[in-house]
Amino acid sequence: MGELLLITDDIHRGRRLARDLGAFGSCRIHDLYDEATPSRGAGLIVSDVEGLNSEALVLMRRILERVRDEGMPYLFLVHGNVARAEAQARILGATATLPVNASARLVTDKLAQISGQTRSIATGERQAVQARQFFAETFFSGRAITIAVADTGTELIIQAIRDVGIHDWVQAVQRFDDVTHQHCLLVAGLAAAFSGTLGFGAADRHHLAKAALLHDVGKTKIPTAILNKPGKLDVAEMAVMRTHPAEGYAMLVNGGFDASLLAVVRSHHEMLDGSGYPDGLRGAEIPDLVRLVTICDIHAALIEHRPYKAAMDAAQAYAILDGMAGRLDADLVRAFRPVAVAFDPAAKTLVHSS
């Protein structure tokens, strides 16, 4: 992990804090107003700056730019006005904040927590990149998609969710610029997490995640000008886009895939009230596996950023799902709530309308 770098505007106060944090490891103190730049090599950073005026903020940014590696955890200790300090912490890119008068135990616990989070995020990013590369080289390569290929991709995602959880998976995947890759990997990750809340065994979890991973495979047949258009589609373009479920089904129907998975590929845009496409299925005509993937598909679309829309937070996205009673399976939407909470801890206040 390396040593802790403590940046302070009061060396005496900094020394007292360093003694309190001694149980966490070696601590190097740097005076914010020292013209010399602290050397690199720290594993994490703590700032304890009481007079964080505009000059101090500039100095802090300069130091952080020089010594903070990407992903390095940084704890910002809050003095004075909380709202102002929290805004300053966001400007500086702090990983977490704590009041300056928090006990040494709370500070060391928080440092341990954010250090662990950083390792988890790095693992999630590595696994997401690996999954995306596999996805691009197989699903989007123009070659036939086999059951073995689909199984391999599915296991990559299930293992990632098992290792880092849905929160870090979503954070990692949302950094991808290709919207189709991002979406398919998000839906598969959400489905893998959803299977856990539903208590699925290993075989059923794999089946659901594989169906989710393959659900949009028909988009490989959609012209890239439409698929990657940096804006909303017009009526004619939307008509072409809406062919992707049938295109995906046609791609896989003779490949040995089972009927329930093929139903997901063809029917994930069907709605219980018959308003979906391509076949206008209603109610009991829509299998449970399709209903599960549809919920993950819609939630993923809502939390994704697009050039023409901002990403919604988990609470907003879940509220929309919850408001789609009559179109989505209400019992399964309620069951999906823990996935939304796990993805975004701030969503713990989610309330159902039904």
CSV table of C-alpha atoms in Angstrom, one decimal:
chain,number,residue,atom,x,y,z
A,1,MET,CA,0.0,0.0,0.0
A,2,GLY,CA,2.9,2.5,0.7
A,3,GLU,CA,3.0,5.3,3.2
A,4,LEU,CA,0.3,7.8,4.0
A,5,LEU,CA,0.8,11.4,2.8
A,6,LEU,CA,-0.8,14.0,5.2
A,7,ILE,CA,-1.1,17.5,3.8
A,8,THR,CA,-1.9,20.1,6.4
A,9,ASP,CA,-1.8,23.9,6.9
A,10,ASP,CA,-0.7,23.4,10.6
A,11,ILE,CA,2.3,21.2,11.1
A,12,HIS,CA,1.7,20.9,14.9
A,13,ARG,CA,-1.9,19.7,14.3
A,14,GLY,CA,-0.6,17.5,11.5
A,15,ARG,CA,1.9,15.8,13.9
A,16,ARG,CA,-0.9,15.1,16.4
A,17,LEU,CA,-3.0,13.6,13.7
A,18,ALA,CA,-0.1,11.5,12.4
A,19,ARG,CA,0.4,10.1,15.9
A,20,ASP,CA,-3.3,9.2,16.0
A,21,LEU,CA,-3.0,7.4,12.7
A,22,GLY,CA,0.1,5.5,13.6
A,23,ALA,CA,-1.8,2.2,13.7
A,24,PHE,CA,-2.5,2.6,10.0
A,25,GLY,CA,1.2,2.7,9.0
A,26,SER,CA,3.9,5.2,8.3
A,27,CYS,CA,2.8,8.8,7.8
A,28,ARG,CA,4.7,11.6,5.9
A,29,ILE,CA,3.6,15.1,6.7
A,30,HIS,CA,3.7,17.9,4.1
A,31,ASP,CA,3.1,21.6,4.9
A,32,LEU,CA,0.7,22.9,2.3
A,33,TYR,CA,2.7,26.2,2.1
A,34,ASP,CA,6.1,24.5,1.7
A,35,GLU,CA,7.3,25.5,-1.8
A,36,ALA,CA,8.9,22.1,-2.3
A,37,THR,CA,6.6,19.5,-3.9
A,38,PRO,CA,6.3,16.3,-1.8
A,39,SER,CA,7.8,13.2,-3.4
A,40,ARG,CA,5.7,10.6,-4.9
A,41,GLY,CA,5.4,7.1,-3.5
A,42,ALA,CA,2.5,7.5,-1.1
A,43,GLY,CA,-0.3,4.9,-1.2
A,44,LEU,CA,-3.0,7.2,0.0
A,45,ILE,CA,-3.5,10.9,0.9
A,46,VAL,CA,-5.2,12.7,3.7
A,47,SER,CA,-5.7,16.5,3.7
A,48,ASP,CA,-6.2,18.4,6.9
A,49,VAL,CA,-6.5,22.0,5.9
A,50,GLU,CA,-8.5,24.4,8.1
A,51,GLY,CA,-8.0,27.6,6.0
A,52,LEU,CA,-9.0,26.2,2.6
A,53,ASN,CA,-9.4,29.6,0.9
A,54,SER,CA,-8.9,30.1,-2.9
A,55,GLU,CA,-5.1,30.2,-2.6
A,56,ALA,CA,-5.0,27.0,-0.5
A,57,LEU,CA,-7.3,25.3,-2.9
A,58,VAL,CA,-5.0,26.1,-5.8
A,59,LEU,CA,-2.0,24.8,-3.8
A,60,MET,CA,-3.9,21.6,-3.0
A,61,ARG,CA,-4.8,21.0,-6.6
A,62,ARG,CA,-1.2,21.5,-7.7
A,63,ILE,CA,0.1,19.1,-5.1
A,64,LEU,CA,-2.5,16.5,-5.9
A,65,GLU,CA,-1.7,16.7,-9.7
A,66,ARG,CA,1.9,16.0,-9.0
A,67,VAL,CA,1.7,13.2,-6.4
A,68,ARG,CA,-1.6,11.5,-6.8
A,69,ASP,CA,-1.7,8.6,-9.2
A,70,GLU,CA,-5.0,7.7,-10.9
A,71,GLY,CA,-7.3,5.8,-8.4
A,72,MET,CA,-5.2,6.7,-5.4
A,73,PRO,CA,-7.5,7.0,-2.3
A,74,TYR,CA,-7.8,10.5,-0.9
A,75,LEU,CA,-9.5,11.3,2.4
A,76,PHE,CA,-10.6,15.0,2.9
A,77,LEU,CA,-11.0,16.1,6.5
A,78,VAL,CA,-13.8,18.7,6.8
A,79,HIS,CA,-13.3,21.9,8.8
A,80,GLY,CA,-16.1,24.5,9.3
A,81,ASN,CA,-18.9,24.8,6.8
A,82,VAL,CA,-19.8,21.3,5.7
A,83,ALA,CA,-21.6,22.2,2.5
A,84,ARG,CA,-18.7,24.4,1.4
A,85,ALA,CA,-16.1,21.8,2.4
A,86,GLU,CA,-18.0,19.0,0.6
A,87,ALA,CA,-18.0,21.1,-2.6
A,88,GLN,CA,-14.3,21.7,-2.2
A,89,ALA,CA,-13.7,18.0,-1.7
A,90,ARG,CA,-15.5,17.3,-5.0
A,91,ILE,CA,-13.4,19.8,-6.8
A,92,LEU,CA,-10.3,18.2,-5.5
A,93,GLY,CA,-11.5,14.7,-6.4
A,94,ALA,CA,-11.6,13.3,-2.9
A,95,THR,CA,-12.5,9.7,-2.5
A,96,ALA,CA,-14.3,10.3,0.8
A,97,THR,CA,-14.8,13.0,3.5
A,98,LEU,CA,-14.9,12.9,7.3
A,99,PRO,CA,-15.3,15.7,10.0
A,100,VAL,CA,-11.9,16.7,11.3
A,101,ASN,CA,-13.1,15.9,14.9
A,102,ALA,CA,-13.9,12.3,14.0
A,103,SER,CA,-12.1,9.8,16.3
A,104,ALA,CA,-8.8,8.3,15.1
A,105,ARG,CA,-10.6,4.9,14.9
A,106,LEU,CA,-13.2,6.3,12.5
A,107,VAL,CA,-10.5,7.9,10.4
A,108,THR,CA,-8.4,4.7,10.2
A,109,ASP,CA,-11.6,2.7,9.5
A,110,LYS,CA,-12.4,5.1,6.6
A,111,LEU,CA,-8.9,4.9,5.3
A,112,ALA,CA,-9.0,1.1,5.3
A,113,GLN,CA,-12.4,1.2,3.6
A,114,ILE,CA,-11.5,3.5,0.7
A,115,SER,CA,-8.2,1.7,0.2
A,116,GLY,CA,-10.2,-1.5,-0.2
A,117,GLN,CA,-12.6,0.2,-2.5
A,118,THR,CA,-9.8,1.5,-4.7
A,119,ARG,CA,-8.4,-2.0,-5.1
A,120,SER,CA,-11.9,-3.3,-5.9
A,121,ILE,CA,-12.4,-0.6,-8.5
A,122,ALA,CA,-9.1,-1.4,-10.1
A,123,THR,CA,-10.0,-5.1,-10.3
A,124,GLY,CA,-13.4,-4.2,-11.7
A,125,GLU,CA,-11.9,-2.0,-14.4
A,126,ARG,CA,-9.4,-4.7,-15.4
A,127,GLN,CA,-12.2,-7.4,-15.6
A,128,ALA,CA,-14.5,-5.0,-17.5
A,129,VAL,CA,-11.8,-4.3,-20.1
A,130,GLN,CA,-11.1,-8.0,-20.4
A,131,ALA,CA,-14.8,-8.7,-20.9
A,132,ARG,CA,-15.2,-5.9,-23.4
A,133,GLN,CA,-12.2,-7.1,-25.4
A,134,PHE,CA,-13.6,-10.6,-25.5
A,135,PHE,CA,-17.1,-9.2,-26.4
A,136,ALA,CA,-15.7,-7.1,-29.3
A,137,GLU,CA,-13.5,-9.9,-30.7
A,138,THR,CA,-16.3,-12.5,-30.7
A,139,PHE,CA,-19.8,-11.1,-30.6
A,140,PHE,CA,-19.0,-8.1,-32.8
A,141,SER,CA,-16.4,-9.7,-35.0
A,142,GLY,CA,-18.8,-10.9,-37.7
A,143,ARG,CA,-18.1,-14.5,-36.8
A,144,ALA,CA,-20.8,-16.9,-35.8
A,145,ILE,CA,-21.6,-16.9,-32.1
A,146,THR,CA,-21.4,-20.4,-30.6
A,147,ILE,CA,-22.6,-21.7,-27.3
A,148,ALA,CA,-19.0,-22.1,-26.2
A,149,VAL,CA,-18.2,-18.5,-27.0
A,150,ALA,CA,-21.3,-17.3,-25.2
A,151,ASP,CA,-20.5,-19.4,-22.1
A,152,THR,CA,-17.0,-18.0,-21.9
A,153,GLY,CA,-18.2,-14.4,-22.0
A,154,THR,CA,-20.9,-15.1,-19.5
A,155,GLU,CA,-18.4,-16.6,-17.0
A,156,LEU,CA,-16.2,-13.6,-17.3
A,157,ILE,CA,-19.0,-11.4,-16.2
A,158,ILE,CA,-20.3,-13.7,-13.4
A,159,GLN,CA,-16.8,-13.9,-12.0
A,160,ALA,CA,-16.4,-10.1,-12.1
A,161,ILE,CA,-19.7,-9.6,-10.2
A,162,ARG,CA,-18.6,-12.2,-7.7
A,163,ASP,CA,-15.2,-10.5,-7.2
A,164,VAL,CA,-16.1,-6.8,-7.1
A,165,GLY,CA,-19.9,-6.5,-6.9
A,166,ILE,CA,-22.4,-4.7,-9.2
A,167,HIS,CA,-21.4,-1.2,-8.0
A,168,ASP,CA,-17.8,-1.4,-9.2
A,169,TRP,CA,-18.8,-3.3,-12.4
A,170,VAL,CA,-21.2,-0.5,-13.3
A,171,GLN,CA,-18.6,2.2,-12.6
A,172,ALA,CA,-16.0,0.4,-14.8
A,173,VAL,CA,-18.3,-0.4,-17.7
A,174,GLN,CA,-19.7,3.2,-17.8
A,175,ARG,CA,-16.3,4.4,-18.8
A,176,PHE,CA,-16.5,2.7,-22.2
A,177,ASP,CA,-17.3,4.9,-25.1
A,178,ASP,CA,-18.9,2.3,-27.3
A,179,VAL,CA,-22.6,2.5,-26.2
A,180,THR,CA,-23.5,-1.0,-27.5
A,181,HIS,CA,-20.6,-2.7,-25.7
A,182,GLN,CA,-21.4,-0.7,-22.6
A,183,HIS,CA,-25.1,-1.5,-22.6
A,184,CYS,CA,-24.7,-5.3,-23.2
A,185,LEU,CA,-22.1,-5.6,-20.5
A,186,LEU,CA,-24.2,-3.5,-18.1
A,187,VAL,CA,-27.3,-5.6,-18.7
A,188,ALA,CA,-25.4,-8.9,-18.2
A,189,GLY,CA,-23.8,-7.6,-15.0
A,190,LEU,CA,-27.2,-6.4,-13.6
A,191,ALA,CA,-28.7,-9.8,-14.5
A,192,ALA,CA,-25.9,-11.7,-12.8
A,193,ALA,CA,-26.4,-9.6,-9.7
A,194,PHE,CA,-30.2,-10.0,-9.9
A,195,SER,CA,-29.9,-13.7,-10.0
A,196,GLY,CA,-28.1,-13.5,-6.7
A,197,THR,CA,-30.9,-11.6,-5.0
A,198,LEU,CA,-33.4,-14.2,-6.4
A,199,GLY,CA,-31.4,-17.0,-4.9
A,200,PHE,CA,-30.6,-18.7,-8.2
A,201,GLY,CA,-28.2,-21.6,-8.3
A,202,ALA,CA,-25.1,-21.6,-10.4
A,203,ALA,CA,-26.7,-23.1,-13.5
A,204,ASP,CA,-29.7,-20.7,-13.5
A,205,ARG,CA,-27.5,-17.7,-12.8
A,206,HIS,CA,-25.3,-18.6,-15.8
A,207,HIS,CA,-28.4,-19.1,-18.0
A,208,LEU,CA,-29.9,-15.7,-17.0
A,209,ALA,CA,-26.5,-13.8,-17.4
A,210,LYS,CA,-25.9,-15.5,-20.8
A,211,ALA,CA,-29.4,-14.5,-22.0
A,212,ALA,CA,-28.7,-10.9,-20.9
A,213,LEU,CA,-25.3,-10.9,-22.6
A,214,LEU,CA,-26.8,-12.0,-25.9
A,215,HIS,CA,-30.1,-10.0,-25.7
A,216,ASP,CA,-28.9,-7.3,-28.1
A,217,VAL,CA,-26.8,-9.4,-30.4
A,218,GLY,CA,-29.0,-8.4,-33.3
A,219,LYS,CA,-27.6,-4.8,-33.1
A,220,THR,CA,-24.5,-6.2,-34.9
A,221,LYS,CA,-26.8,-6.1,-38.0
A,222,ILE,CA,-27.8,-2.5,-37.6
A,223,PRO,CA,-25.9,0.1,-39.6
A,224,THR,CA,-23.3,1.8,-37.5
A,225,ALA,CA,-24.6,5.2,-38.6
A,226,ILE,CA,-27.9,4.4,-36.8
A,227,LEU,CA,-26.4,2.4,-33.9
A,228,ASN,CA,-23.9,5.1,-33.0
A,229,LYS,CA,-25.9,8.2,-33.9
A,230,PRO,CA,-25.0,11.0,-31.4
A,231,GLY,CA,-28.6,12.0,-31.0
A,232,LYS,CA,-32.2,10.7,-30.9
A,233,LEU,CA,-33.2,8.5,-33.8
A,234,ASP,CA,-35.9,9.7,-36.3
A,235,VAL,CA,-38.9,7.6,-37.2
A,236,ALA,CA,-37.3,5.8,-40.1
A,237,GLU,CA,-34.1,5.1,-38.1
A,238,MET,CA,-36.1,3.9,-35.1
A,239,ALA,CA,-37.9,1.4,-37.4
A,240,VAL,CA,-34.6,0.0,-38.5
A,241,MET,CA,-33.3,-0.2,-34.9
A,242,ARG,CA,-36.5,-2.1,-33.9
A,243,THR,CA,-35.5,-4.9,-36.2
A,244,HIS,CA,-32.6,-5.9,-33.9
A,245,PRO,CA,-34.6,-8.4,-31.8
A,246,ALA,CA,-35.7,-10.4,-34.9
A,247,GLU,CA,-32.3,-10.1,-36.4
A,248,GLY,CA,-30.7,-11.5,-33.2
A,249,TYR,CA,-33.1,-14.3,-33.1
A,250,ALA,CA,-32.4,-15.2,-36.7
A,251,MET,CA,-28.6,-15.2,-36.0
A,252,LEU,CA,-28.9,-17.7,-33.1
A,253,VAL,CA,-31.9,-19.8,-33.9
A,254,ASN,CA,-29.9,-22.6,-35.7
A,255,GLY,CA,-26.9,-22.4,-33.4
A,256,GLY,CA,-28.1,-24.9,-30.7
A,257,PHE,CA,-29.3,-22.2,-28.2
A,258,ASP,CA,-32.3,-23.3,-26.2
A,259,ALA,CA,-35.7,-21.8,-26.7
A,260,SER,CA,-35.8,-19.8,-23.5
A,261,LEU,CA,-32.6,-17.9,-24.4
A,262,LEU,CA,-33.9,-17.3,-27.9
A,263,ALA,CA,-37.1,-15.9,-26.5
A,264,VAL,CA,-35.0,-13.3,-24.5
A,265,VAL,CA,-33.2,-12.3,-27.7
A,266,ARG,CA,-36.5,-11.9,-29.7
A,267,SER,CA,-38.8,-10.6,-27.0
A,268,HIS,CA,-36.9,-8.4,-24.5
A,269,HIS,CA,-38.8,-5.4,-25.8
A,270,GLU,CA,-42.2,-7.0,-25.3
A,271,MET,CA,-44.5,-5.5,-22.6
A,272,LEU,CA,-47.2,-7.2,-20.5
A,273,ASP,CA,-49.9,-4.9,-21.9
A,274,GLY,CA,-49.1,-5.8,-25.5
A,275,SER,CA,-47.4,-2.4,-26.3
A,276,GLY,CA,-44.0,-3.9,-27.0
A,277,TYR,CA,-42.4,-5.3,-30.1
A,278,PRO,CA,-41.7,-7.2,-32.4
A,279,ASP,CA,-44.7,-9.5,-31.8
A,280,GLY,CA,-47.0,-7.6,-29.5
A,281,LEU,CA,-47.0,-10.4,-26.9
A,282,ARG,CA,-49.1,-9.9,-23.8
A,283,GLY,CA,-49.2,-11.2,-20.2
A,284,ALA,CA,-48.6,-14.9,-19.9
A,285,GLU,CA,-47.1,-15.0,-23.5
A,286,ILE,CA,-44.0,-13.4,-22.1
A,287,PRO,CA,-41.8,-16.0,-20.2
A,288,ASP,CA,-40.2,-15.2,-16.8
A,289,LEU,CA,-36.7,-15.2,-18.2
A,290,VAL,CA,-37.7,-12.5,-20.7
A,291,ARG,CA,-39.3,-10.4,-17.9
A,292,LEU,CA,-36.1,-10.6,-15.8
A,293,VAL,CA,-33.9,-9.4,-18.7
A,294,THR,CA,-36.3,-6.7,-19.7
A,295,ILE,CA,-36.1,-5.1,-16.3
A,296,CYS,CA,-32.3,-5.2,-16.4
A,297,ASP,CA,-32.3,-3.8,-19.9
A,298,ILE,CA,-34.5,-0.8,-19.1
A,299,HIS,CA,-32.6,0.0,-15.9
A,300,ALA,CA,-29.3,-0.1,-17.7
A,301,ALA,CA,-30.6,2.2,-20.5
A,302,LEU,CA,-31.8,4.7,-17.9
A,303,ILE,CA,-28.5,4.8,-16.0
A,304,GLU,CA,-26.4,5.1,-19.1
A,305,HIS,CA,-25.1,8.5,-20.4
A,306,ARG,CA,-25.9,9.4,-24.0
A,307,PRO,CA,-25.0,12.5,-26.0
A,308,TYR,CA,-28.7,13.4,-26.0
A,309,LYS,CA,-29.4,12.6,-22.3
A,310,ALA,CA,-27.8,12.6,-18.9
A,311,ALA,CA,-27.5,9.4,-16.9
A,312,MET,CA,-30.1,8.9,-14.2
A,313,ASP,CA,-29.2,8.0,-10.7
A,314,ALA,CA,-30.4,4.7,-9.3
A,315,ALA,CA,-33.3,6.2,-7.5
A,316,GLN,CA,-34.7,8.0,-10.6
A,317,ALA,CA,-34.2,4.9,-12.7
A,318,TYR,CA,-35.8,2.6,-10.2
A,319,ALA,CA,-38.8,5.0,-9.8
A,320,ILE,CA,-39.4,4.7,-13.5
A,321,LEU,CA,-39.3,0.9,-13.4
A,322,ASP,CA,-41.7,1.0,-10.4
A,323,GLY,CA,-44.0,3.2,-12.3
A,324,MET,CA,-44.3,0.8,-15.2
A,325,ALA,CA,-46.9,-1.3,-13.5
A,326,GLY,CA,-49.0,-3.2,-16.1
A,327,ARG,CA,-46.1,-3.2,-18.5
A,328,LEU,CA,-43.4,-4.9,-16.3
A,329,ASP,CA,-43.8,-7.7,-13.8
A,330,ALA,CA,-44.4,-5.8,-10.5
A,331,ASP,CA,-43.2,-8.6,-8.3
A,332,LEU,CA,-39.9,-8.9,-10.2
A,333,VAL,CA,-39.4,-5.1,-10.2
A,334,ARG,CA,-39.8,-5.2,-6.4
A,335,ALA,CA,-37.2,-8.1,-6.3
A,336,PHE,CA,-34.8,-5.9,-8.4
A,337,ARG,CA,-34.7,-3.2,-5.8
A,338,PRO,CA,-31.7,-4.6,-3.9
A,339,VAL,CA,-29.7,-4.6,-7.1
A,340,ALA,CA,-30.4,-0.9,-7.5
A,341,VAL,CA,-29.4,-0.2,-3.9
A,342,ALA,CA,-26.2,-2.2,-4.3
A,343,PHE,CA,-25.3,-0.3,-7.5
A,344,ASP,CA,-26.0,3.0,-5.7
A,345,PRO,CA,-25.9,3.1,-1.9
A,346,ALA,CA,-27.6,6.5,-2.0
A,347,ALA,CA,-30.7,4.8,-3.4
A,348,LYS,CA,-31.5,3.1,-0.1
A,349,THR,CA,-34.4,5.4,0.4
A,350,LEU,CA,-36.2,4.0,-2.6
A,351,VAL,CA,-39.9,3.7,-1.9
A,352,HIS,CA,-42.3,1.6,-3.9
A,353,SER,CA,-45.5,3.1,-5.3
A,354,SER,CA,-47.3,-0.2,-5.0
